XYZ file of C-alpha atoms in Angstrom:
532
model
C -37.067 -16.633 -66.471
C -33.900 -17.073 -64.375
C -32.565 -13.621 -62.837
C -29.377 -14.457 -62.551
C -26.171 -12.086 -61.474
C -23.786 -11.204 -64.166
C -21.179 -13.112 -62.199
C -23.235 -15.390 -60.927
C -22.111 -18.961 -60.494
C -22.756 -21.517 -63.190
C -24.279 -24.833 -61.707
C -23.524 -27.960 -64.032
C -25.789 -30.553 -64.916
C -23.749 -34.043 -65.108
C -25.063 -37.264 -66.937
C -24.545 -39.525 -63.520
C -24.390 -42.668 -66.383
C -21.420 -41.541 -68.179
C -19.974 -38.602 -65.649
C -19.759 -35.654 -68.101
C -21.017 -32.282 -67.988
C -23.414 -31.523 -70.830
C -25.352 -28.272 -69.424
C -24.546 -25.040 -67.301
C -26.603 -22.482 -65.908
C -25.931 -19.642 -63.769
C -27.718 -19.384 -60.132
C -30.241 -16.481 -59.578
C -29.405 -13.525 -57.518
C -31.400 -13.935 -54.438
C -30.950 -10.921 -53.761
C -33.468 -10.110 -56.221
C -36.091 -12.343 -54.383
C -38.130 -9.256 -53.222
C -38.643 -7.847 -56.734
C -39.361 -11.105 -58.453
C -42.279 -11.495 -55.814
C -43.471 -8.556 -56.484
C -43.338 -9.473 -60.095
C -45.439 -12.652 -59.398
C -47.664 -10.909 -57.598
C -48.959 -8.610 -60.020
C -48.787 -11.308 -62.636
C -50.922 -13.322 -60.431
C -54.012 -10.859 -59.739
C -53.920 -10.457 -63.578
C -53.933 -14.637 -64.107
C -56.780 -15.266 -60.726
C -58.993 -12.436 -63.169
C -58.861 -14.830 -66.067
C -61.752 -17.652 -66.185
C -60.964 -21.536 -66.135
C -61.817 -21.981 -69.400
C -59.201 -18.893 -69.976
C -56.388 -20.857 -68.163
C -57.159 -24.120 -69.634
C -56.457 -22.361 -73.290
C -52.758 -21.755 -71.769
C -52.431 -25.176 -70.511
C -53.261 -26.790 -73.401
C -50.715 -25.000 -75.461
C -48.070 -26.575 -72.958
C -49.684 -29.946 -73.725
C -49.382 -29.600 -77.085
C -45.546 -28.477 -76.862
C -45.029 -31.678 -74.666
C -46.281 -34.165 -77.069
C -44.193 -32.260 -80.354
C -41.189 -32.239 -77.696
C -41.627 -35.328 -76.294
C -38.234 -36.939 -77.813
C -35.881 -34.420 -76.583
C -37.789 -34.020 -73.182
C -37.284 -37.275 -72.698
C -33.802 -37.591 -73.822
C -32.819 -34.055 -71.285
C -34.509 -36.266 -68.254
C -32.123 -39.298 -69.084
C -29.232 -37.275 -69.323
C -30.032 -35.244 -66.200
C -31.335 -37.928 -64.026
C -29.773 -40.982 -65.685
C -32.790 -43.165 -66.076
C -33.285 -45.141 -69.924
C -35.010 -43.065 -72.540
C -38.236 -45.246 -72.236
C -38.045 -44.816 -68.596
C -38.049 -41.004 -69.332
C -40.790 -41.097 -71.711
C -43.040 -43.505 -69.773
C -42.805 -42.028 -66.461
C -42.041 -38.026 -67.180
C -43.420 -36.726 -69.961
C -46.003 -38.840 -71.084
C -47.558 -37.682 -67.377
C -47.008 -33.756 -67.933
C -49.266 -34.396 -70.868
C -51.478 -36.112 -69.411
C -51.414 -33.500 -66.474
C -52.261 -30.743 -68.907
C -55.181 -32.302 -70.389
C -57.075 -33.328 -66.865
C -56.373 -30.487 -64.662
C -57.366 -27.888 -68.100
C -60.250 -30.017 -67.792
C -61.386 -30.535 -64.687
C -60.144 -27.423 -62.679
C -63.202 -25.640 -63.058
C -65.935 -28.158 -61.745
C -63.540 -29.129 -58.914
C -63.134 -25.435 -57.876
C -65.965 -23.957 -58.677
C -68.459 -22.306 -56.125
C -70.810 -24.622 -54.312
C -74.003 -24.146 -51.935
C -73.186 -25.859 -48.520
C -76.775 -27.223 -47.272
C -78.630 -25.558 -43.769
C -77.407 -27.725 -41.564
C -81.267 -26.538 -39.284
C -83.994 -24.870 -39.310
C -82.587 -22.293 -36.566
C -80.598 -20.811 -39.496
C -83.355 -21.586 -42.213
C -83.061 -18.003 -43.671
C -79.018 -18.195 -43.709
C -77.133 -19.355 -47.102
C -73.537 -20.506 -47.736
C -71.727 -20.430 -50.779
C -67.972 -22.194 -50.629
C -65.663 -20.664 -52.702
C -61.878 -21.813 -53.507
C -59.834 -18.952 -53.867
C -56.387 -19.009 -55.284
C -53.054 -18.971 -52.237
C -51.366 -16.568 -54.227
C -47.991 -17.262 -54.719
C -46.789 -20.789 -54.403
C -43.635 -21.929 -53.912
C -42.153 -25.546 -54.979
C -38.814 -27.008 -54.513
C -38.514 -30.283 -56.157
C -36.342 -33.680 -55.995
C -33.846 -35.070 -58.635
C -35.671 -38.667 -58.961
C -38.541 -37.255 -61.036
C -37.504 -34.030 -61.985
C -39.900 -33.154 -65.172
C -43.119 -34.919 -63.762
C -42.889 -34.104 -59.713
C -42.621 -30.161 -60.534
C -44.545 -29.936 -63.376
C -47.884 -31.629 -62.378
C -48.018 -29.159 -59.310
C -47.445 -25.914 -61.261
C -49.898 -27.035 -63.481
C -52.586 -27.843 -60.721
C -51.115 -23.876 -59.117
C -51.593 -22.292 -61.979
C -55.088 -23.719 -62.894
C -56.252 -22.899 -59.347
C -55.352 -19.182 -60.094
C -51.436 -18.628 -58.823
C -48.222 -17.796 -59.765
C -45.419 -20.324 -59.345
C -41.564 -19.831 -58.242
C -39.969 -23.185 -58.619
C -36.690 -24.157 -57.532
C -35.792 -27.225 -58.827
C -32.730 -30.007 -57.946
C -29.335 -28.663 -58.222
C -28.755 -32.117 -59.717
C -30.813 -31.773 -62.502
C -30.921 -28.153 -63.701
C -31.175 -29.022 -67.450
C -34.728 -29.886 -66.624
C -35.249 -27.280 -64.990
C -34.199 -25.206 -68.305
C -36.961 -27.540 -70.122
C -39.650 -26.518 -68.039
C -39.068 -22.981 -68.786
C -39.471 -23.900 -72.243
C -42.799 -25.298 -71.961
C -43.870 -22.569 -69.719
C -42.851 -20.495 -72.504
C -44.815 -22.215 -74.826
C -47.886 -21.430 -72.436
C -47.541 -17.739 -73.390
C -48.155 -16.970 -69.495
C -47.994 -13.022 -68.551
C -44.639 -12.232 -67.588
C -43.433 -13.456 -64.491
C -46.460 -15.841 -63.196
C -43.868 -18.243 -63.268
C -40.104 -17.985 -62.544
C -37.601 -20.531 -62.081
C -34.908 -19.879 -59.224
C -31.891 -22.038 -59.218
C -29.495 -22.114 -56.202
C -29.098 -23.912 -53.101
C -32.043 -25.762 -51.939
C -31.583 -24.188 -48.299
C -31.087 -20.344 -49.362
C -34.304 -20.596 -51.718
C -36.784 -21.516 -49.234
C -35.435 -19.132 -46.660
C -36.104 -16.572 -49.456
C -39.161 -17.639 -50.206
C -40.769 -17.765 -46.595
C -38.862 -14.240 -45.903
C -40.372 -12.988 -48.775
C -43.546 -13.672 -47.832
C -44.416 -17.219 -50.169
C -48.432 -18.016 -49.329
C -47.258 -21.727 -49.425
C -44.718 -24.347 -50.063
C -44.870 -27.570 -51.736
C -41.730 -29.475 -50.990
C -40.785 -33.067 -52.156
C -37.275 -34.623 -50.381
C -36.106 -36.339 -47.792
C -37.726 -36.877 -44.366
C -35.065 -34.801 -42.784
C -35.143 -31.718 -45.071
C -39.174 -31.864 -44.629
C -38.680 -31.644 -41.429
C -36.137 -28.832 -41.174
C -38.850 -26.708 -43.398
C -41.536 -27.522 -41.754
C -39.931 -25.790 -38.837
C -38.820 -22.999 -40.692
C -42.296 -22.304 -41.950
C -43.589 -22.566 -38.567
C -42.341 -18.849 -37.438
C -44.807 -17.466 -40.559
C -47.865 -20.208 -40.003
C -46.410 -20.698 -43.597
C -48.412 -23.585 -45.377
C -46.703 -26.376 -46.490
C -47.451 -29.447 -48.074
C -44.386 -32.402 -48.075
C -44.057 -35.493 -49.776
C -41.077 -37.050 -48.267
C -40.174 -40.426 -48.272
C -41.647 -44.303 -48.279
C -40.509 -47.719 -47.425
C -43.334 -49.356 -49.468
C -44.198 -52.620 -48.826
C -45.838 -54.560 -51.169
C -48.053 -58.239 -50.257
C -47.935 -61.771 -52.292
C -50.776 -63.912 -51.372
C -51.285 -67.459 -51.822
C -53.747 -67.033 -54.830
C -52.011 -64.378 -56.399
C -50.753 -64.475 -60.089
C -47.070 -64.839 -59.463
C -45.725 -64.045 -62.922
C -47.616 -60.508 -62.548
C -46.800 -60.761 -59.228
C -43.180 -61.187 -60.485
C -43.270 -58.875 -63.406
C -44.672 -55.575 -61.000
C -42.233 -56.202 -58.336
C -39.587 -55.628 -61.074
C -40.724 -52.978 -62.634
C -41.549 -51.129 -59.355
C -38.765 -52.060 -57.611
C -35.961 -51.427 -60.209
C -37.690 -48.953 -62.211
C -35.466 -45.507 -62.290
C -32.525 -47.354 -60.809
C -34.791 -47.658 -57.376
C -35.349 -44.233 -56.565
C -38.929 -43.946 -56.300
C -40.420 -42.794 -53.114
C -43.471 -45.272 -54.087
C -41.374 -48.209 -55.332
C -41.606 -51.526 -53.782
C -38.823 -52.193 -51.264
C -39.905 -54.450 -48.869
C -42.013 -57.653 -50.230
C -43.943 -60.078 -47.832
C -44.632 -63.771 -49.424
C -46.569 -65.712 -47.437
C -44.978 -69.256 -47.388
C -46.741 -71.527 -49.723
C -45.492 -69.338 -52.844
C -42.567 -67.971 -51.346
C -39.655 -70.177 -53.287
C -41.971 -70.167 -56.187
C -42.142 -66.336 -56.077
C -38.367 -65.862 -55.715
C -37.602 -68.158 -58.057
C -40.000 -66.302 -60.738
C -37.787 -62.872 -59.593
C -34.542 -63.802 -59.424
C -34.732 -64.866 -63.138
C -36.308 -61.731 -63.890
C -33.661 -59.798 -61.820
C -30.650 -61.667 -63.876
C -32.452 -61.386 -67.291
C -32.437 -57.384 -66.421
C -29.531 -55.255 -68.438
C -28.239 -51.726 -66.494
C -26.520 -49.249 -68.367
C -26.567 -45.757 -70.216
C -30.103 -45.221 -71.449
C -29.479 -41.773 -72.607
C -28.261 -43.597 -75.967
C -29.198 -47.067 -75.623
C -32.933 -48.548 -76.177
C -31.836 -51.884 -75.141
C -31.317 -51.454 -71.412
C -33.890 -51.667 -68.335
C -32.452 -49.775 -66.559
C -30.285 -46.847 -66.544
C -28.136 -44.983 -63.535
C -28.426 -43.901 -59.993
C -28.378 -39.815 -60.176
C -26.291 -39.083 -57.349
C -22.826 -40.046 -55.474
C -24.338 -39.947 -52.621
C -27.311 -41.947 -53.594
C -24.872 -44.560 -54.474
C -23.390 -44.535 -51.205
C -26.004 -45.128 -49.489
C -27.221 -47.856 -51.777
C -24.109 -49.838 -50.908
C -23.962 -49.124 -47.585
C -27.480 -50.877 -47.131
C -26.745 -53.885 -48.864
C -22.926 -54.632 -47.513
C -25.570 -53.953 -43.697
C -28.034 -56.667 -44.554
C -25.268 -59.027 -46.375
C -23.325 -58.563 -42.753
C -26.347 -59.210 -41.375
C -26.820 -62.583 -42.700
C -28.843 -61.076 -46.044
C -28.210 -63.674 -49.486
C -27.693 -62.196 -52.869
C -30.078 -64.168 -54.773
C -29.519 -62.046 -57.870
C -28.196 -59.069 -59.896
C -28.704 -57.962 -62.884
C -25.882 -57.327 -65.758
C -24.468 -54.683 -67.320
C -24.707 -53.776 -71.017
C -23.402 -51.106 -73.276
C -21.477 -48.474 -71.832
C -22.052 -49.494 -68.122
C -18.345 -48.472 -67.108
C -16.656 -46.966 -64.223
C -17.566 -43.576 -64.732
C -21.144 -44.025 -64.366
C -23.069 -44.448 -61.222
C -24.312 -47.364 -61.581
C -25.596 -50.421 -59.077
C -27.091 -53.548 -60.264
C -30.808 -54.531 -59.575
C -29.814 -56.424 -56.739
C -33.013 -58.672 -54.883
C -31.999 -59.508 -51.609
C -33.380 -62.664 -49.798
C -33.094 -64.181 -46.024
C -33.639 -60.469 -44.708
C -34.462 -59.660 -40.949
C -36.291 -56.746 -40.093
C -33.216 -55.235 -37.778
C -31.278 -54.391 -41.644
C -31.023 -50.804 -42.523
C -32.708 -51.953 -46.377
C -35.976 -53.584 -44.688
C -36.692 -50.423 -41.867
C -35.427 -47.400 -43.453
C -35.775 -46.336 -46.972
C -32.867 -47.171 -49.514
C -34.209 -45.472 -52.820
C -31.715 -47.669 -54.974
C -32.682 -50.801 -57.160
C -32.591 -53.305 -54.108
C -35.365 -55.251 -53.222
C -35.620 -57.197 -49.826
C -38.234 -60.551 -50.047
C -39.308 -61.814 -46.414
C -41.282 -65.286 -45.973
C -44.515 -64.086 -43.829
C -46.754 -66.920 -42.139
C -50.111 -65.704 -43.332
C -51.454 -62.549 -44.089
C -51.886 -61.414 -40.896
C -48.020 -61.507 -40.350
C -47.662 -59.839 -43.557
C -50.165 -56.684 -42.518
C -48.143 -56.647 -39.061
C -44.869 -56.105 -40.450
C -46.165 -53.853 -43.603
C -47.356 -51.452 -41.302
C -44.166 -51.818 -39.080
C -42.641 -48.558 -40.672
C -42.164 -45.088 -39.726
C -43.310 -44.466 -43.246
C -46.298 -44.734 -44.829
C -46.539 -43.383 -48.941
C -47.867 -46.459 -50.736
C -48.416 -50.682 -50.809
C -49.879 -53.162 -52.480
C -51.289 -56.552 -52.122
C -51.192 -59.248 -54.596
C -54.139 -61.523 -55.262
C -56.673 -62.693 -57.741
C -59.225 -61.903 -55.546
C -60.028 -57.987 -55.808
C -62.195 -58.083 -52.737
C -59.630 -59.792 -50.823
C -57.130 -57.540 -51.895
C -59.703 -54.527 -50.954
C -59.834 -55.759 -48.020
C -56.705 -56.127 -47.227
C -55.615 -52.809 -48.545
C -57.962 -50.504 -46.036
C -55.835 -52.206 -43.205
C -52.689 -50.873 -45.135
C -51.312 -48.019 -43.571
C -49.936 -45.571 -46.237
C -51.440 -43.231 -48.695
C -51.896 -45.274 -51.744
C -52.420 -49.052 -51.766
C -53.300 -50.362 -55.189
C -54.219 -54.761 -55.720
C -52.091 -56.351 -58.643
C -50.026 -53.225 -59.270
C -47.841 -50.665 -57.710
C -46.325 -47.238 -58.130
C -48.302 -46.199 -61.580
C -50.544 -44.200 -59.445
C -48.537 -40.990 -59.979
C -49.319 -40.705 -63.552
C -52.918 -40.413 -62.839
C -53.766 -37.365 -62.847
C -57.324 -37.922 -61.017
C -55.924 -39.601 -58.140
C -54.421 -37.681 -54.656
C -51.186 -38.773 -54.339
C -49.279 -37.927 -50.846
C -48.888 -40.697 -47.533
C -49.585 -40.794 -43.607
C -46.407 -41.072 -41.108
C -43.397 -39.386 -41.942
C -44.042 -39.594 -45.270
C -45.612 -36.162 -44.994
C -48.410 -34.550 -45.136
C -50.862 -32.903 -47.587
C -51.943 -33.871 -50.989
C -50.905 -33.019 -54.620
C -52.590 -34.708 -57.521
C -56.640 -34.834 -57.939
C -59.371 -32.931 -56.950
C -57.426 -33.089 -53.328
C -54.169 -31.493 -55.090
C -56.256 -28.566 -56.488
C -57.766 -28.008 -53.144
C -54.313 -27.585 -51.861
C -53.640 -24.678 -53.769
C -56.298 -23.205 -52.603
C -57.821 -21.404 -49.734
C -61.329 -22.138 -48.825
C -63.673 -19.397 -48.166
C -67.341 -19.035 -47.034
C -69.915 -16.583 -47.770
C -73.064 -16.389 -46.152
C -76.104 -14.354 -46.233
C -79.569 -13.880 -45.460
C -82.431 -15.141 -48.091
C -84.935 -12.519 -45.933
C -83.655 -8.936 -44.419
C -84.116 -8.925 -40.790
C -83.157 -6.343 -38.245
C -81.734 -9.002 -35.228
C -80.820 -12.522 -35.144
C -82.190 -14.443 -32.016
C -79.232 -14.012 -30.869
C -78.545 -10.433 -30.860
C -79.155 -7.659 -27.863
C -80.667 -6.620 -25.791
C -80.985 -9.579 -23.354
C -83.683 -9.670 -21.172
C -85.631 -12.921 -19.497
C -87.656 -13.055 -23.019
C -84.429 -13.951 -25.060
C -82.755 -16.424 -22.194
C -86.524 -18.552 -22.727
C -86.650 -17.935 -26.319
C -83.019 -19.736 -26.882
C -84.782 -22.461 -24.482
C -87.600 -22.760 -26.913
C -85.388 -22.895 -29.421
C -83.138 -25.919 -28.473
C -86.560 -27.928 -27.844
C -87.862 -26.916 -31.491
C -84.944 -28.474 -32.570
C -84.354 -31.372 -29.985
C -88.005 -32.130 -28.699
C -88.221 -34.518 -26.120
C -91.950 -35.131 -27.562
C -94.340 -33.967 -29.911
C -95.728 -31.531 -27.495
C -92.797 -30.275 -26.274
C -92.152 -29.483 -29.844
C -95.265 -27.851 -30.352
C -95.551 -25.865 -27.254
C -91.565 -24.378 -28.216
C -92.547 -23.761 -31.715
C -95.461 -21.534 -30.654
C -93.417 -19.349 -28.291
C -90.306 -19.442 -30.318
C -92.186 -17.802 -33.423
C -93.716 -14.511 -32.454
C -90.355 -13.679 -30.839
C -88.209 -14.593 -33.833
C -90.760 -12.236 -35.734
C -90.217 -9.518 -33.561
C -86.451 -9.830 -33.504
C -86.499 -9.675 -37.116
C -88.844 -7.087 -37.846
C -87.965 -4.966 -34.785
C -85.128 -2.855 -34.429
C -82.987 -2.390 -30.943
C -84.271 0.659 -29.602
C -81.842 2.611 -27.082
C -83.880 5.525 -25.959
């Protein structure tokens, strides 16, 4: 599925925990961009022809390769990516199965035609069917933090809606990208629906949008969304981002602190941190707040980091990039300058040695919002606790962020935390929990801000691959709408009559317009425009 040049160059995939090579694959010849669209193309008026129930059969075979595969899926993500095994299993494929089986199901009812109501009796003889019609060829370019779940879950929602897929996925992780091919494979799809291009993240999209893409789903940083959103711009090119979040997350008085404690470690630390919906930034109001950090720092210290890939006993495993780690560290050594406590790390285990990239789940205390880890995004296993007055304070400073993906607010009260939540601002907020909402297939998943725009995920994700169409029609032939010409003094009263039929000032009013307003409709309708 990768055209690649015989002398193309091969692109390594490194385990980040241990800082050895274990996969190669050679880059595709862009060059060959206009012929693999073309291939798509036809492949994709061939797949839009099939029914849902059709596509679903194809899906389903993917699923079922997913769950026989599921071991060495998950052990390719760790490697790749350098989260633990479990994290891998939990969080990446356990969702691509679950992908399978919802959008197979539910595609059709979501998609299917529907009859959009008369909105008056002017137009009682019009009707309106609302189709969703597949974009054509979609394009997705995916990050390194979720590599097997983030790319997979949208071709599966593109290809149920009727399109063919080029994906281009991390250059740090192109050993997953290999192991989607394989369960695309297993999908027996007609040849070249989907293709997998591997090269430089910058070269493929220019490809794709001078090749003529219908649309572009993109997950990264708020900078490269940015830079394609302007590229796109000089084709009206679609695109749908999902860049980056600096997710707050809300401990009220009443809450349950041990779950309270247990979520914020899971999603702050899960996959070493680099979750666009992990919590970051926690508000405790005061009565629980040294109760609350007490309950997390020993959870933080209990923690082990080290090479999942081969190791079940570990939390949590690498970060997957040298620059990822960089910019970890250079966010905590900003808030430690900045008067920031260490309140506690976590230890490592196993092989955790120099040659990985790894950083200890670090939870930061005495924080200010002025530190580079509370108002910008750090996407490393760091998590910065702030003592809030009240709840009010706590809303205040959530929303006090460029970025806006997902919260969540902590209380044993789900009305309360309800509430709360609609005052959030950011795409997701979920009460007692955070970050799982990604592995639910049913629910949208995208934020406000500069955390992008569009959705994938849900009926709204399947929407997105679509475009929407209307049909209308007449129930009754007619020769001339109202509307139509000629004009005369006759049609200037009738379109009088007919805004009073509709809008009466009184009953008469309405009966006096609905007497004058018929026998002209009739003769519109039944007459034809003669021009002798």
């Amino acid at each position: 599925m990768n055209a690649a040049a015989p002398d193309a160059r091969m692109v390594e995939d490194v385990n980040p925990a241990t800082g050895h090579a274990f996969f190669s694959i050679a880059e595709t010849d862009l060059s060959r961009m206009p012929a693999m669209m073309a291939d798509a193309r036809q492949a994709q008026r061939l797949w839009a022809a099939k029914s849902f129930k059709e596509r679903a059969t194809h899906i389903q075979r993917m699923r079922r390769y997913i769950v026989e595969h599921a071991e060495q899926l998950a052990l390719t993500v760790s490697q790749s990516n350098g989260k633990t095994r479990t994290d891998a299993l939990a969080t990446e494929v356990l969702p691509c199965a679950l992908a399978c089986n919802w959008y197979a199901k539910h595609a059709a009812s979501v998609l299917k035609p529907r009859m959009r109501p008369a909105g008056t009796l002017l137009f009682i003889n019009k009707r309106t069917q609302m189709q969703h019609v597949p974009l054509g060829v979609v394009g997705i370019i995916s990050p390194w933090n979720y590599p097997l779940s983030i790319p997979f879950g949208e071709i599966v929602m593109a290809l149920m809606a009727g399109n063919a897929v080029l994906l281009k996925v991390a250059a740090a992780t192109p050993a997953v990208g290999r192991a989607i091919e394989d369960i695309i494979a297993a999908g027996d799809l007609p040849p070249g629906l989907f293709q997998h291009v591997v090269g430089s993240g910058s070269k493929v999209a220019t490809a794709f949008f001078d090749n003529g893409i219908n649309k572009l789903f993109f997950t990264g940083s708020v900078n490269a969304g940015k830079q394609l959103m302007a590229q796109a711009a000089a084709t009206l090119t679609p695109v749908s981002l999902e860049l980056g979040g600096n997710d707050p997350m809300i401990v009220l008085e009443d809450a349950d602190l041990e779950r309270a404690a247990n979520g914020a470690a899971w999603a702050g630390y899960q996959n070493a941190g680099q979750s666009c919906g992990g919590v970051e930034r926690i508000y405790v109001v005061a009565p629980v707040y040294d109760a609350f950090v007490q309950l997390l720092a020993a959870k933080t210290r209990a923690m082990r980091h080290g090479a999942g890939h081969d190791n079940f006993d570990v939390e949590m495993g690498s970060i997957t990039t040298p620059g990822q780690l960089r910019t970890v560290q250079q966010h905590v050594e900003d808030a430690l300058g900045k008067g920031a406590t260490i309140a506690a790390q976590s230890q490592p285990t196993g092989s955790a040695t120099d040659a990985g990239l790894f950083y200890p789940a670090t939870l930061l205390t005495d924080v200010s919002d002025d530190m580079i880890t509370v108002c910008d995004e750090t996407f490393g296993p760091v998590i910065a606790v702030a003592r809030v007055a009240d709840e009010e304070e706590a809303i205040r400073r959530a929303n006090a962020s460029n970025l806006a993906l997902t919260s969540s607010v902590w209380t044993r009260s789900n009305k309360r935390g309800r509430a709360i939540g609609a005052r959030l601002e950011s795409g997701v907020t979920t009460v007692n929990d955070h970050l799982y909402t990604h592995g639910l297939s049913e629910t949208p998943w995208g934020g406000w801000k500069e955390s992008g725009i569009g959705r994938t995920h849900g009926p709204e994700g399947l929407l997105e691959m679509t475009q929407a169409k209307a049909i209308n029609w007449d129930m009754l032939p007619s020769k001339r709408n109202l509307w139509w010409y000629p004009f005369d003094e006759t049609t200037y009263k009738a379109l009088l009559n007919a805004l009073r039929f509709v809008f009466p000032r009184s009953a008469g009013e309405w009966l006096r317009s609905s007497l004058a307003l018929t026998p002209f409709l009739v003769k519109k309708m039944f007459t034809g425009w003669k021009t002798d």
